[in-house]
Every structure is written in C-alpha cells, then in structure tokens.
JSON list of C-alpha atoms in Angstrom, two decimals:
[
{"chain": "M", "resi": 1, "resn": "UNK", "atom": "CA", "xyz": [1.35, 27.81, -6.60]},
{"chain": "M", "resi": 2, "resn": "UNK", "atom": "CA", "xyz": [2.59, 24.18, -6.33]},
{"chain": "M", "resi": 3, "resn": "UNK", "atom": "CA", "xyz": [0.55, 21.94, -4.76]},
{"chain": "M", "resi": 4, "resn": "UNK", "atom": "CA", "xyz": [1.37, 17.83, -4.24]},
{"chain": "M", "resi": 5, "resn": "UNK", "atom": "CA", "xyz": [-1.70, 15.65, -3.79]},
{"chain": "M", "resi": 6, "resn": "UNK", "atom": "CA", "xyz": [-1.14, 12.18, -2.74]},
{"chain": "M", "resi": 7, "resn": "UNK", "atom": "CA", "xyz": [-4.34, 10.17, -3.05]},
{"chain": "M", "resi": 8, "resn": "UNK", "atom": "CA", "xyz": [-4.20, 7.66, -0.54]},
{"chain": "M", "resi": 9, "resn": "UNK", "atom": "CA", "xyz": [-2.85, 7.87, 2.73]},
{"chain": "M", "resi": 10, "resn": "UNK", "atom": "CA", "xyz": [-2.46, 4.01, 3.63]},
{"chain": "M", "resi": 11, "resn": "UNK", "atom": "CA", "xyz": [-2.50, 1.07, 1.33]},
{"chain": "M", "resi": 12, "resn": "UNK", "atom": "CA", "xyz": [-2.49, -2.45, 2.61]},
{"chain": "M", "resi": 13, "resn": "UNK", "atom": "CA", "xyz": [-1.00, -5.05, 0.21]},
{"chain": "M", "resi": 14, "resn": "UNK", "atom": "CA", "xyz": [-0.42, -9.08, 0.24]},
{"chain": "M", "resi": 15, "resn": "UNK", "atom": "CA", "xyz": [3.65, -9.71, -0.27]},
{"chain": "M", "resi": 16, "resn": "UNK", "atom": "CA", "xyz": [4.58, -10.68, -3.97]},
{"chain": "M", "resi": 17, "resn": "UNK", "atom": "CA", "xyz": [1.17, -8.13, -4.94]},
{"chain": "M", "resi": 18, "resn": "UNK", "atom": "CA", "xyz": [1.44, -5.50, -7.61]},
{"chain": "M", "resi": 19, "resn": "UNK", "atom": "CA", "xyz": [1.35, -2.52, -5.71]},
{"chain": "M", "resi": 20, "resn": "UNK", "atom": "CA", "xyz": [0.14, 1.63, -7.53]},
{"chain": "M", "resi": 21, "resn": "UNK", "atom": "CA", "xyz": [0.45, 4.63, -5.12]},
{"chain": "M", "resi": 22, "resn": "UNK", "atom": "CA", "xyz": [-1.11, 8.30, -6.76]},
{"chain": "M", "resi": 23, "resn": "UNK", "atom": "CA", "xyz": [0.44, 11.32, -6.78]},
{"chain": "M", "resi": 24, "resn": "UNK", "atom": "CA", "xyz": [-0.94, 14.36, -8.90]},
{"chain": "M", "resi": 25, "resn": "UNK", "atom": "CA", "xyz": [0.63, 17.50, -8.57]},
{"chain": "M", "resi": 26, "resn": "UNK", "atom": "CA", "xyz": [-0.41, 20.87, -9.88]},
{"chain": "M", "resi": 27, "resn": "UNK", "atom": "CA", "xyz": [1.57, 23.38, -11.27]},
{"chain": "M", "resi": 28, "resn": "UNK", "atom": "CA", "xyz": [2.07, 26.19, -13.67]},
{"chain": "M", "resi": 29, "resn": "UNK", "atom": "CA", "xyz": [5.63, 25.73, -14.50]},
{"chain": "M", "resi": 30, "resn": "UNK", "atom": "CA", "xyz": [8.04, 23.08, -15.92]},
{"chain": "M", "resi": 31, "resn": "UNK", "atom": "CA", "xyz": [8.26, 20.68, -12.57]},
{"chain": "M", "resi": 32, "resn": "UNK", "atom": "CA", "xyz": [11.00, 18.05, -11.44]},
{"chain": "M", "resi": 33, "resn": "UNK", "atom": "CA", "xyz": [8.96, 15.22, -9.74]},
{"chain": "M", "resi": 34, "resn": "UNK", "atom": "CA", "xyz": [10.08, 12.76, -6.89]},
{"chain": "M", "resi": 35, "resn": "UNK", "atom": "CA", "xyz": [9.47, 10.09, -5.04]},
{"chain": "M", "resi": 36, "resn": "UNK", "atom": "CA", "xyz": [10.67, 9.89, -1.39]},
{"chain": "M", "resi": 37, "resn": "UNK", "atom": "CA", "xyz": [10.73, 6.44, 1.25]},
{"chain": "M", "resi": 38, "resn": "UNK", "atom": "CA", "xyz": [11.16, 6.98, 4.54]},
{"chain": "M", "resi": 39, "resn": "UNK", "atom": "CA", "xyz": [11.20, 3.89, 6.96]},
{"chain": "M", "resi": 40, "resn": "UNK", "atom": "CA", "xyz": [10.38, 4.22, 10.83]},
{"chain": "M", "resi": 41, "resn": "UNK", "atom": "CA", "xyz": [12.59, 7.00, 12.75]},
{"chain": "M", "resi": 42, "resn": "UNK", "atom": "CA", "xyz": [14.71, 7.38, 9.74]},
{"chain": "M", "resi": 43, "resn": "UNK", "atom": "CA", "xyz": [15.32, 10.51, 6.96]},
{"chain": "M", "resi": 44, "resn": "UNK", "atom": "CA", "xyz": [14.00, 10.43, 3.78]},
{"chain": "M", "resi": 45, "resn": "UNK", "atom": "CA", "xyz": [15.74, 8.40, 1.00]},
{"chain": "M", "resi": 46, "resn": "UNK", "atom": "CA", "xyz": [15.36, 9.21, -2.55]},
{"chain": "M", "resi": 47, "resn": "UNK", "atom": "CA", "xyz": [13.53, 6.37, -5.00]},
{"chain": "M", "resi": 48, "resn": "UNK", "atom": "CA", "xyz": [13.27, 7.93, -8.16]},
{"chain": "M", "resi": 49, "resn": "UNK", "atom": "CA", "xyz": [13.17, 11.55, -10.14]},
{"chain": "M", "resi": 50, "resn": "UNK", "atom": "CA", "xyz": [11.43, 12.83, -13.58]},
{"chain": "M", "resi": 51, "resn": "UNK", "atom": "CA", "xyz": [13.84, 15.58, -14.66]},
{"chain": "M", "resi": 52, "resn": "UNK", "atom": "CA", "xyz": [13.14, 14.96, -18.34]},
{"chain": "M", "resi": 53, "resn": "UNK", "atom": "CA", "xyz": [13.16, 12.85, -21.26]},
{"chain": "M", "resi": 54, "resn": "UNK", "atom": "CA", "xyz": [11.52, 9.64, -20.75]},
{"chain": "M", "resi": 55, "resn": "UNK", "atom": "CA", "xyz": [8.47, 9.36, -19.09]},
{"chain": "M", "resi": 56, "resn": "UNK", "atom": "CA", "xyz": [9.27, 6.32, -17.45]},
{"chain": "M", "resi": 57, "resn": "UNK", "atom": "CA", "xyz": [11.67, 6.97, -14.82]},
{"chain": "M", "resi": 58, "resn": "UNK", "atom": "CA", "xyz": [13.15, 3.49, -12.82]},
{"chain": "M", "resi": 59, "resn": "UNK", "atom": "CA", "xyz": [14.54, 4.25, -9.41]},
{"chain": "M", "resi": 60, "resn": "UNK", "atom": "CA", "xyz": [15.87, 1.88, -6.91]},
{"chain": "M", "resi": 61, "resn": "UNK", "atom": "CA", "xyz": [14.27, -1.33, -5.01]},
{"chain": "M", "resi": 62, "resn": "UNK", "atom": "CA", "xyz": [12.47, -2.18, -8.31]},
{"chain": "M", "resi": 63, "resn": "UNK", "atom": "CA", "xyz": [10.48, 0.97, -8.58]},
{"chain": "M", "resi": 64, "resn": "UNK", "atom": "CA", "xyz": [9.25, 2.99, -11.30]},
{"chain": "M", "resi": 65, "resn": "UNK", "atom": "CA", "xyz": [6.94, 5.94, -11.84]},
{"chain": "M", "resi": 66, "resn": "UNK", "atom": "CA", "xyz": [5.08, 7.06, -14.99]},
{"chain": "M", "resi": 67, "resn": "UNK", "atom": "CA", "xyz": [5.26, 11.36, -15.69]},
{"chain": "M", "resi": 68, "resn": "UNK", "atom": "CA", "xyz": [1.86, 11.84, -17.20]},
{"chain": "M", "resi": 69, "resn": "UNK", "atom": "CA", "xyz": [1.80, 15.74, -17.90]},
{"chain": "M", "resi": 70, "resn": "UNK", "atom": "CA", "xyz": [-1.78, 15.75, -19.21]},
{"chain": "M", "resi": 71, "resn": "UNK", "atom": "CA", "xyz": [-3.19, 14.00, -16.11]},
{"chain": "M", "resi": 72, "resn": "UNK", "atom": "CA", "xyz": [-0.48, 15.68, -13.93]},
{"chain": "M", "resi": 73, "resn": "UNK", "atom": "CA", "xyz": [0.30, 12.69, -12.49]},
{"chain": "M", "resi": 74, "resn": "UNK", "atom": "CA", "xyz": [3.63, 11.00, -11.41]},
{"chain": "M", "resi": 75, "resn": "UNK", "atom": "CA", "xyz": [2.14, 7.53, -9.80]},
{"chain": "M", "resi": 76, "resn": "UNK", "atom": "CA", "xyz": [4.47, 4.80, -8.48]},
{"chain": "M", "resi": 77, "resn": "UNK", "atom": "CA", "xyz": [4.46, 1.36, -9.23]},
{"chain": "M", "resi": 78, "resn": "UNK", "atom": "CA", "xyz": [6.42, -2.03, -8.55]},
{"chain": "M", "resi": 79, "resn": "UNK", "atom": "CA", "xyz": [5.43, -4.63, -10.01]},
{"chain": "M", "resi": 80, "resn": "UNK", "atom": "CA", "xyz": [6.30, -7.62, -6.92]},
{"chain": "M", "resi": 81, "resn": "UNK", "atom": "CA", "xyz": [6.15, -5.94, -3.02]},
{"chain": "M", "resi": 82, "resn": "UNK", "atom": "CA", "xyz": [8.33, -7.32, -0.66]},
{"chain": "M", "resi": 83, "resn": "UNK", "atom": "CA", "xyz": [8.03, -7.33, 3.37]},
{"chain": "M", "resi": 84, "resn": "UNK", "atom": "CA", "xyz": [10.55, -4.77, 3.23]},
{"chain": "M", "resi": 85, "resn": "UNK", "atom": "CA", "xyz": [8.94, -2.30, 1.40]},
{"chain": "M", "resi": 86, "resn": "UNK", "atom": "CA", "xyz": [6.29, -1.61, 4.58]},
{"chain": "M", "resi": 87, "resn": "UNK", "atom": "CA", "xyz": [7.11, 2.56, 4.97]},
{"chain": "M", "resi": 88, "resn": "UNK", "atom": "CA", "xyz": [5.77, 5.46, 4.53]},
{"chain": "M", "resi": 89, "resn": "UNK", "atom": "CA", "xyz": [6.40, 7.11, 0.61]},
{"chain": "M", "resi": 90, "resn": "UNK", "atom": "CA", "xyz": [6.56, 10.89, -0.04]},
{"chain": "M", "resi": 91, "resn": "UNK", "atom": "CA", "xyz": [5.61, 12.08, -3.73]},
{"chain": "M", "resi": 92, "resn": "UNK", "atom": "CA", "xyz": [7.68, 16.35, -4.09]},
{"chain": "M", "resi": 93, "resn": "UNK", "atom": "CA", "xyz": [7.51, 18.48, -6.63]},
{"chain": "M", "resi": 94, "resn": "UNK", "atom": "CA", "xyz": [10.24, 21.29, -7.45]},
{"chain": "M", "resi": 95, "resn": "UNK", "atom": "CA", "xyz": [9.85, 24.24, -9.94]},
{"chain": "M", "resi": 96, "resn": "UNK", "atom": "CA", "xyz": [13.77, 24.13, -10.20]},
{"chain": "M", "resi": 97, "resn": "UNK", "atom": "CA", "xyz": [16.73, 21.42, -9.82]},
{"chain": "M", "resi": 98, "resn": "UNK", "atom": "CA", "xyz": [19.92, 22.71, -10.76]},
{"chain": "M", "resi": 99, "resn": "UNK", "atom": "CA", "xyz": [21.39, 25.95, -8.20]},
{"chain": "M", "resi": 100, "resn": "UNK", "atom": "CA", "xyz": [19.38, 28.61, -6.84]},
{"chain": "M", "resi": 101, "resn": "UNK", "atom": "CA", "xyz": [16.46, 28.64, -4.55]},
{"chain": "M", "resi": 102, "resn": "UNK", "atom": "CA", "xyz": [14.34, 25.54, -5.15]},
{"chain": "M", "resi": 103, "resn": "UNK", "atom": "CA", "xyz": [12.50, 23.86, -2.86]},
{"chain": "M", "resi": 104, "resn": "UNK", "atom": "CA", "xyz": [10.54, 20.99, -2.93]},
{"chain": "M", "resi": 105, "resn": "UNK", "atom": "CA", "xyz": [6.37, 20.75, -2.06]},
{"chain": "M", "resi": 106, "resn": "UNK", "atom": "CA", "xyz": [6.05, 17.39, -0.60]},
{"chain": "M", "resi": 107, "resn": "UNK", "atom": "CA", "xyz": [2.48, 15.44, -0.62]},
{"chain": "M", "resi": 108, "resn": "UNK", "atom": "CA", "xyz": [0.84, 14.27, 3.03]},
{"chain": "M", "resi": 109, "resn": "UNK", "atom": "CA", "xyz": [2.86, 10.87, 1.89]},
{"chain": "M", "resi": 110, "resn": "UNK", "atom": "CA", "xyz": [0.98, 7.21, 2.07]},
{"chain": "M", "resi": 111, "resn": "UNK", "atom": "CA", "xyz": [1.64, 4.35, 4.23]},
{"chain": "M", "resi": 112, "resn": "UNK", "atom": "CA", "xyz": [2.40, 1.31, 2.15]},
{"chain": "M", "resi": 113, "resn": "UNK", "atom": "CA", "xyz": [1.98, -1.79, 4.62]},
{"chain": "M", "resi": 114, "resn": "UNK", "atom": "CA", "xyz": [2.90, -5.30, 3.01]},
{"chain": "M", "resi": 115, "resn": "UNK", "atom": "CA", "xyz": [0.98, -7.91, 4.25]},
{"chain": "M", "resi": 116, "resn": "UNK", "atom": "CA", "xyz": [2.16, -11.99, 4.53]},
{"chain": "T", "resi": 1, "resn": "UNK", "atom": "CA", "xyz": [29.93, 11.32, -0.41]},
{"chain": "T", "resi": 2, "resn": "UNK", "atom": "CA", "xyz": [29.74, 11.55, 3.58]},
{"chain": "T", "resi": 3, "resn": "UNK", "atom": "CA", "xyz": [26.45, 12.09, 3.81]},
{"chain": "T", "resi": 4, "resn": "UNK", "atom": "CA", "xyz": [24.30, 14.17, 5.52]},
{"chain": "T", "resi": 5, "resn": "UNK", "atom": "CA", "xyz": [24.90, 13.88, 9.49]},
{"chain": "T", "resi": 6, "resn": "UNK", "atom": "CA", "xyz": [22.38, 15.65, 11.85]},
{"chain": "T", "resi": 7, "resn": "UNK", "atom": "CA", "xyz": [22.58, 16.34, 15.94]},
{"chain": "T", "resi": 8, "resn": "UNK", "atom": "CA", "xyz": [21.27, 15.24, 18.01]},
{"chain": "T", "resi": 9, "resn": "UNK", "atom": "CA", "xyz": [18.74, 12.50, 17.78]},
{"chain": "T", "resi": 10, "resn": "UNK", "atom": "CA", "xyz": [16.28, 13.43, 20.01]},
{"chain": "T", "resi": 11, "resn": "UNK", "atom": "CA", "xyz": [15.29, 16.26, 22.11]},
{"chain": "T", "resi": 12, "resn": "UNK", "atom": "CA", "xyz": [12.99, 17.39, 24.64]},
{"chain": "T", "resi": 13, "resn": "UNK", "atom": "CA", "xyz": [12.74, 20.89, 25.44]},
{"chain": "T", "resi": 14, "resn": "UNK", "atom": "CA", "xyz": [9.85, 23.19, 27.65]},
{"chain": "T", "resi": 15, "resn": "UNK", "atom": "CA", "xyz": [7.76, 25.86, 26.20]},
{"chain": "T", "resi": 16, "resn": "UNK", "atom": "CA", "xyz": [9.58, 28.92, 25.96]},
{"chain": "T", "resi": 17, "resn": "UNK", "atom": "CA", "xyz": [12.90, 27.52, 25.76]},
{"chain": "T", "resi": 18, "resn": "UNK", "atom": "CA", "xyz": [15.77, 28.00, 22.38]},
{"chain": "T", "resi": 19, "resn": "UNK", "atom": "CA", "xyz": [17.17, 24.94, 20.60]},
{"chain": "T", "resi": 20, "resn": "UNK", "atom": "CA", "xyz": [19.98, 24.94, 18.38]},
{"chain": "T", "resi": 21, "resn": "UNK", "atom": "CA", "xyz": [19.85, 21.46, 15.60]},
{"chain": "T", "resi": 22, "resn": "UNK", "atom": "CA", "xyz": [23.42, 20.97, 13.77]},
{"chain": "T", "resi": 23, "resn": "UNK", "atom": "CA", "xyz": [23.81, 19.46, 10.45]},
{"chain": "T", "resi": 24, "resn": "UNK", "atom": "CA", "xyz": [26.86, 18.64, 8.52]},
{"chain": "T", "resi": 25, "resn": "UNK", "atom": "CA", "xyz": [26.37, 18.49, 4.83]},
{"chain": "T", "resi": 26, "resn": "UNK", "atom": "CA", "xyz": [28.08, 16.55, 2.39]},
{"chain": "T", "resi": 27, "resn": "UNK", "atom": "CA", "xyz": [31.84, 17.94, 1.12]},
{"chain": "T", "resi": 28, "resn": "UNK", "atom": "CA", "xyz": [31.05, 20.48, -2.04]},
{"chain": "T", "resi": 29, "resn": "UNK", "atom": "CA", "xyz": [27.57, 21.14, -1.06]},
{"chain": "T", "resi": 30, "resn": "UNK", "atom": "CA", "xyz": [27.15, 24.63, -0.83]},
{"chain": "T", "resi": 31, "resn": "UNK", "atom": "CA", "xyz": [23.11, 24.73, -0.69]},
{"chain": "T", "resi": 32, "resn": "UNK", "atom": "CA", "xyz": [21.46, 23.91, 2.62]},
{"chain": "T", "resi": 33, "resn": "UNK", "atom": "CA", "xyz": [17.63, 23.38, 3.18]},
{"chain": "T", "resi": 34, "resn": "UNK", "atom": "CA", "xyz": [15.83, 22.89, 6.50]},
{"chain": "T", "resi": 35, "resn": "UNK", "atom": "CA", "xyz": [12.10, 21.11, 6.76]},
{"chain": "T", "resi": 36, "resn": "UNK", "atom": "CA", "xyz": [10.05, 20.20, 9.31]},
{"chain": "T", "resi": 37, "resn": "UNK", "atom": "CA", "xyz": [8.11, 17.24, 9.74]},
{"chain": "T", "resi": 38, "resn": "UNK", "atom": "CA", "xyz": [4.96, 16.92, 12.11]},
{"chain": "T", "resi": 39, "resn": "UNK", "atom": "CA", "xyz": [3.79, 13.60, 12.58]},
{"chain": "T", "resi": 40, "resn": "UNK", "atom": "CA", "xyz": [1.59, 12.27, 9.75]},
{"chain": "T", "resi": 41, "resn": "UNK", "atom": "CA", "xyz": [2.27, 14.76, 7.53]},
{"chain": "T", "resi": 42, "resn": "UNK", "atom": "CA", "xyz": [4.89, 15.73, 4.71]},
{"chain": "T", "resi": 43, "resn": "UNK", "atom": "CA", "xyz": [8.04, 18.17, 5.40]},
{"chain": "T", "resi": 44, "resn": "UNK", "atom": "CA", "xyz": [7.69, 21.52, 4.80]},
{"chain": "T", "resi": 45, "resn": "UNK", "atom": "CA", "xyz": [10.00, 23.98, 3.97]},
{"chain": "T", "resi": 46, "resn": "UNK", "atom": "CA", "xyz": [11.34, 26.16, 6.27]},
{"chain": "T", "resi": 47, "resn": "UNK", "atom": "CA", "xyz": [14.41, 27.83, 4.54]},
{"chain": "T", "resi": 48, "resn": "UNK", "atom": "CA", "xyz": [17.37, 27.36, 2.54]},
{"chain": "T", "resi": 49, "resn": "UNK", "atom": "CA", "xyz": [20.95, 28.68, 2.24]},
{"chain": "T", "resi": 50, "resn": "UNK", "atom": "CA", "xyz": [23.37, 29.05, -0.37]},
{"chain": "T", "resi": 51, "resn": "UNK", "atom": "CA", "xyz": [27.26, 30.00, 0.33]},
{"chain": "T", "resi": 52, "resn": "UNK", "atom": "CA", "xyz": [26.17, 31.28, 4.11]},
{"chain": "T", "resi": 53, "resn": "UNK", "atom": "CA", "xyz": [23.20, 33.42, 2.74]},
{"chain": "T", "resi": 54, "resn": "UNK", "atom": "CA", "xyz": [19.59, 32.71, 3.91]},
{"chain": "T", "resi": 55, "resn": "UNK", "atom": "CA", "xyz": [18.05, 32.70, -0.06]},
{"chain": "T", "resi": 56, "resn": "UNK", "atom": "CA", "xyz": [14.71, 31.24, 0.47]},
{"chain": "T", "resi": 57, "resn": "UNK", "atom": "CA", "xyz": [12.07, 30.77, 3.37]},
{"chain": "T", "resi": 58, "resn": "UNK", "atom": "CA", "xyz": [8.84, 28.78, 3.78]},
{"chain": "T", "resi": 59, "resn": "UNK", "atom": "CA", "xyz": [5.49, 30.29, 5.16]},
{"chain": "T", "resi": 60, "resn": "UNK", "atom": "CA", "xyz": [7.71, 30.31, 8.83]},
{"chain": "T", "resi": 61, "resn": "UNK", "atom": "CA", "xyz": [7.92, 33.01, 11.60]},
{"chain": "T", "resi": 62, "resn": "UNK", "atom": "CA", "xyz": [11.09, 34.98, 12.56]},
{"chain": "T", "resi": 63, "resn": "UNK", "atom": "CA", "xyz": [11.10, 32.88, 15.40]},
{"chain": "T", "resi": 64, "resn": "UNK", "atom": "CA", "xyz": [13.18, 30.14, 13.46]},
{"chain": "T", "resi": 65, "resn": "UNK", "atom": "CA", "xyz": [16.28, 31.50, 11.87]},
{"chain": "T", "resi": 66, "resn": "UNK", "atom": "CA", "xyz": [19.61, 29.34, 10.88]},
{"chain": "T", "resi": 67, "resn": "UNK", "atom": "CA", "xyz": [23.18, 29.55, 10.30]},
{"chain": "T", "resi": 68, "resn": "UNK", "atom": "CA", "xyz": [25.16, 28.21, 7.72]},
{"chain": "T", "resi": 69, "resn": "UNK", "atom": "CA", "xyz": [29.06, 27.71, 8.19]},
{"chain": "T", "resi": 70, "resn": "UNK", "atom": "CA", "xyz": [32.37, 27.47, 4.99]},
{"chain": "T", "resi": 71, "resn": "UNK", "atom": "CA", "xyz": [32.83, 24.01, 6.27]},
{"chain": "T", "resi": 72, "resn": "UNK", "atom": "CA", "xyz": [29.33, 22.96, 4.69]},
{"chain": "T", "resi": 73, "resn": "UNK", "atom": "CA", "xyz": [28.03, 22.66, 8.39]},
{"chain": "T", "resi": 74, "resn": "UNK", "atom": "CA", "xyz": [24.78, 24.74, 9.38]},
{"chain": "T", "resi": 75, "resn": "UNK", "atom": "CA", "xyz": [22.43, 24.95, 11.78]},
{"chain": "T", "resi": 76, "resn": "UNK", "atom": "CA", "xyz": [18.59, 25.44, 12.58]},
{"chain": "T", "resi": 77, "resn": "UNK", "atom": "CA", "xyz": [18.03, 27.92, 15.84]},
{"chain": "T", "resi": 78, "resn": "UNK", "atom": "CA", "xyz": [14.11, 28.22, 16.93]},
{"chain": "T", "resi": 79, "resn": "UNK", "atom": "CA", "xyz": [13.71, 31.02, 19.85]},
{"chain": "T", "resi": 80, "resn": "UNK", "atom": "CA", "xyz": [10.48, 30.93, 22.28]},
{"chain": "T", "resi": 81, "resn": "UNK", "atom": "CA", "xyz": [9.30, 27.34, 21.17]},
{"chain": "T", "resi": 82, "resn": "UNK", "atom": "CA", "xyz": [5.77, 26.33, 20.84]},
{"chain": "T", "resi": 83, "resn": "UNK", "atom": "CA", "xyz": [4.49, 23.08, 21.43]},
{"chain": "T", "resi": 84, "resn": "UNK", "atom": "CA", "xyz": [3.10, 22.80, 18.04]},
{"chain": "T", "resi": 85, "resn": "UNK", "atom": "CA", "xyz": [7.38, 23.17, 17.17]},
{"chain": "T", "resi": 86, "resn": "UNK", "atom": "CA", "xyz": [7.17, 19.44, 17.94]},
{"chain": "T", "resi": 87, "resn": "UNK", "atom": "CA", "xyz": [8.43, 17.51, 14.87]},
{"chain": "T", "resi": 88, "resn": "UNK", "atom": "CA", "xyz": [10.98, 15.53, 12.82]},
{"chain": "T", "resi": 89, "resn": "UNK", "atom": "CA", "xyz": [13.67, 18.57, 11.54]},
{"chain": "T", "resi": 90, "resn": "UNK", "atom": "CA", "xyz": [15.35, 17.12, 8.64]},
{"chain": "T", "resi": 91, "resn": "UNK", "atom": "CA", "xyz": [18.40, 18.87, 6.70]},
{"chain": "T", "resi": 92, "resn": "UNK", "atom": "CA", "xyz": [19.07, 18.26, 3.05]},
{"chain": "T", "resi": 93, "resn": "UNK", "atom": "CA", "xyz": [22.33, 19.41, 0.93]},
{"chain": "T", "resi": 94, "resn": "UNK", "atom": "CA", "xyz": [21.79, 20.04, -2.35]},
{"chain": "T", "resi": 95, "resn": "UNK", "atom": "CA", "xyz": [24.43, 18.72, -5.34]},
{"chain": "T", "resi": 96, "resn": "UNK", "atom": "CA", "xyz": [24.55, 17.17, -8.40]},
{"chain": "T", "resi": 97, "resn": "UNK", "atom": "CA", "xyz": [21.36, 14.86, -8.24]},
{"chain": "T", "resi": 98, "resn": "UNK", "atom": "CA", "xyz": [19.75, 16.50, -6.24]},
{"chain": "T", "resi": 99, "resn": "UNK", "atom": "CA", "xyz": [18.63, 16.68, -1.79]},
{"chain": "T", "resi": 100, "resn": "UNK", "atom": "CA", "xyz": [20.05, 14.20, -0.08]},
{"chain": "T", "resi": 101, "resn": "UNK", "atom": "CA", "xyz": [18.41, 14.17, 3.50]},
{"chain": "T", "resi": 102, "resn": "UNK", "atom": "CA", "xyz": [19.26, 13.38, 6.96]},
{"chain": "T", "resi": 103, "resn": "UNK", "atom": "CA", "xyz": [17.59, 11.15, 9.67]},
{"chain": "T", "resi": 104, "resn": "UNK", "atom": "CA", "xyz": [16.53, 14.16, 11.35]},
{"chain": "T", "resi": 105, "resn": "UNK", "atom": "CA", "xyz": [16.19, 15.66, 14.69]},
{"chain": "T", "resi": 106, "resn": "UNK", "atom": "CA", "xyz": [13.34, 14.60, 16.39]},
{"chain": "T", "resi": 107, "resn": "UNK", "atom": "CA", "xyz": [12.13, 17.68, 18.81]},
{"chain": "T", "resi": 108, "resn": "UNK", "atom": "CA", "xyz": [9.50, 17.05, 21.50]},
{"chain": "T", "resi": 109, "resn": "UNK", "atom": "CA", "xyz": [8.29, 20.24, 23.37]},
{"chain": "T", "resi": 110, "resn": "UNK", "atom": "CA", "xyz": [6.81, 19.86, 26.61]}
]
C-alpha cells in the first residue's frame, strides 16, 4: 500500500531564507508525486508534479522538488521564501495519472510560516 | 478552464441530519473525486466517478454516497452524520494535468 510521510509538520523560516520541506513516500509501484499549497480557508492548488523524466521538476512560485527513487523521497525546496509563502503544503502520491481510478495518498502536510 | 466551483461555503448541520455538497467540474472533465479534510490533517479519499459511475472508494462507510451528473456537475450526499463528519470536503476533476481542486465545503456538525 501507498503511504505519504511528511517529516515535519511546521517549519518556521526568516523571509529571503532557503527553505527544504521532506516528503518520503513508500510504494511498490511506478508513482506520480505532488506537491500541494493550500492557504487559509482555501482548496488546494497544485505546485509541482514528477510524472517522469527529469528528476528535477520546477513548479510555480519559484519551487522545485528533487524525485530521489532510491531514498523515496520527493522534498521541496525554494531557494528565497517570501511573506507570502506562509501556508500549509501537502506532499500526494498516485499509482496512476492518466484515466481510470487513481487516487491520490496525501501526507499529514507541514505548516511553512515565514518569519520578518 | 472554469474551474472547479463548490456549494456552499459553509455549513452547520445537527447529528443525525443528511447534507447534500454540489460541485461543478471543469467543461470535458469526465472524472470526479471527493476528499475530506479534518482539521490538521491531509484529505482523504472518499470516492471517485467516471462518466456517472461510482469507480473507486476510500476506506468510507455506505453512509456517504454521491452523484455525478452529464453536465460535469456531481454531488457528495452523507446520511445520519456524525460529528466526527466535521471537515473541509473538497472536489477535484480530473483532465489533462491532472486534479484540479476546489475551495471546499466546510461542514461543521453540531
């Protein structure tokens, strides 16, 4: 079974900081990784996705996550945090993408809080 | 792309009671999943459908059963509700790259 483990559930950073939040995943099958943000009393809005190919996948707001199959990690980085990025991130995992049943194993999610 | 629309906002029902959540998926998006969010944790799956057919469920009781319309609407029906039914319900249509997710429903039960 599928299993989505985020390691940290809150992570305080100072703005313009480097910021790294952990997500290993388990799994026995190919797997289609994401990463999820979801801001106060909103739905969740899709960062980034591993698929295939490259490793290193860039997603949106300056984001970009690392597929390491031998660690069976996905982590997500960004290199400058902004004020802005203070939310709550979701790292899924999906045994299938494309039509079908598929559904997606979502990890307890952290709470990234930027700091002035 | 419309988006994924979902009503209402908010809700408060009593113990016992039946709600009915809406969702209108995006045009051409003919796979609908429902999850539910309690607070602090991650969504879980509850079910999916695919051209009005129920084709996958999460570890869920009969209780919650759903509805999915040709206009790419659907809906999310929960019967005798439990407290612990309080959460965030979010919708997601399935196409080309993927979910794309709506704010929610936010259920409280009382």
């Amino acid at each position: 079974a599928q299993s989505v483990t985020q390691l940290d559930s809150q992570v305080p950073v100072f703005e313009e900081a480097p910021v790294e939040l952990r997500c290993n995943y388990s799994s026995s099958v190919s797997v289609y990784l994401f990463w999820y943000v979801q801001y106060p009393n909103q739905g969740l809005q899709l960062l980034l996705k591993y698929l295939s190919g490259s490793t290193l996948v860039k997603g949106i707001n300056g984001f970009e996550a690392e597929f390491n199959k031998s660690q069976t990690s996905f982590h997500l980085r960004k290199p400058s945090v902004h004020i802005s990025d203070t939310a709550e991130y979701f790292c899924a995992v999906s045994d299938s993408f494309t039509s079908g049943t598929y559904k997606y194993i979502f990890g307890t999610g952290t709470r990234l809080k930027v700091l002035a | 792309e419309t988006g994924v629309t979902q009503s209402p906002t908010h809700l408060i029902k009593t113990r016992g009671q039946q709600v009915t959540l809406r969702c209108s998926s995006q045009s051409g998006h003919n796979t609908v999943s429902w999850y539910q969010q309690a607070l602090g944790q991650g969504p879980q799956f509850i079910f999916q459908y695919y051209r009005e057919e129920e084709n996958g469920r999460g570890n869920f009781p009969p209780r919650f059963s759903g509805l999915q319309f040709p206009n790419y609407s659907s809906e999310l029906n929960v019967n005798a509700l439990e407290l612990d039914d309080s959460a965030l319900y979010l919708c997601a249509s399935s196409g080309r790259v993927g979910y794309t997710f709506g704010s929610g429903t936010r259920l409280t039960v009382v």
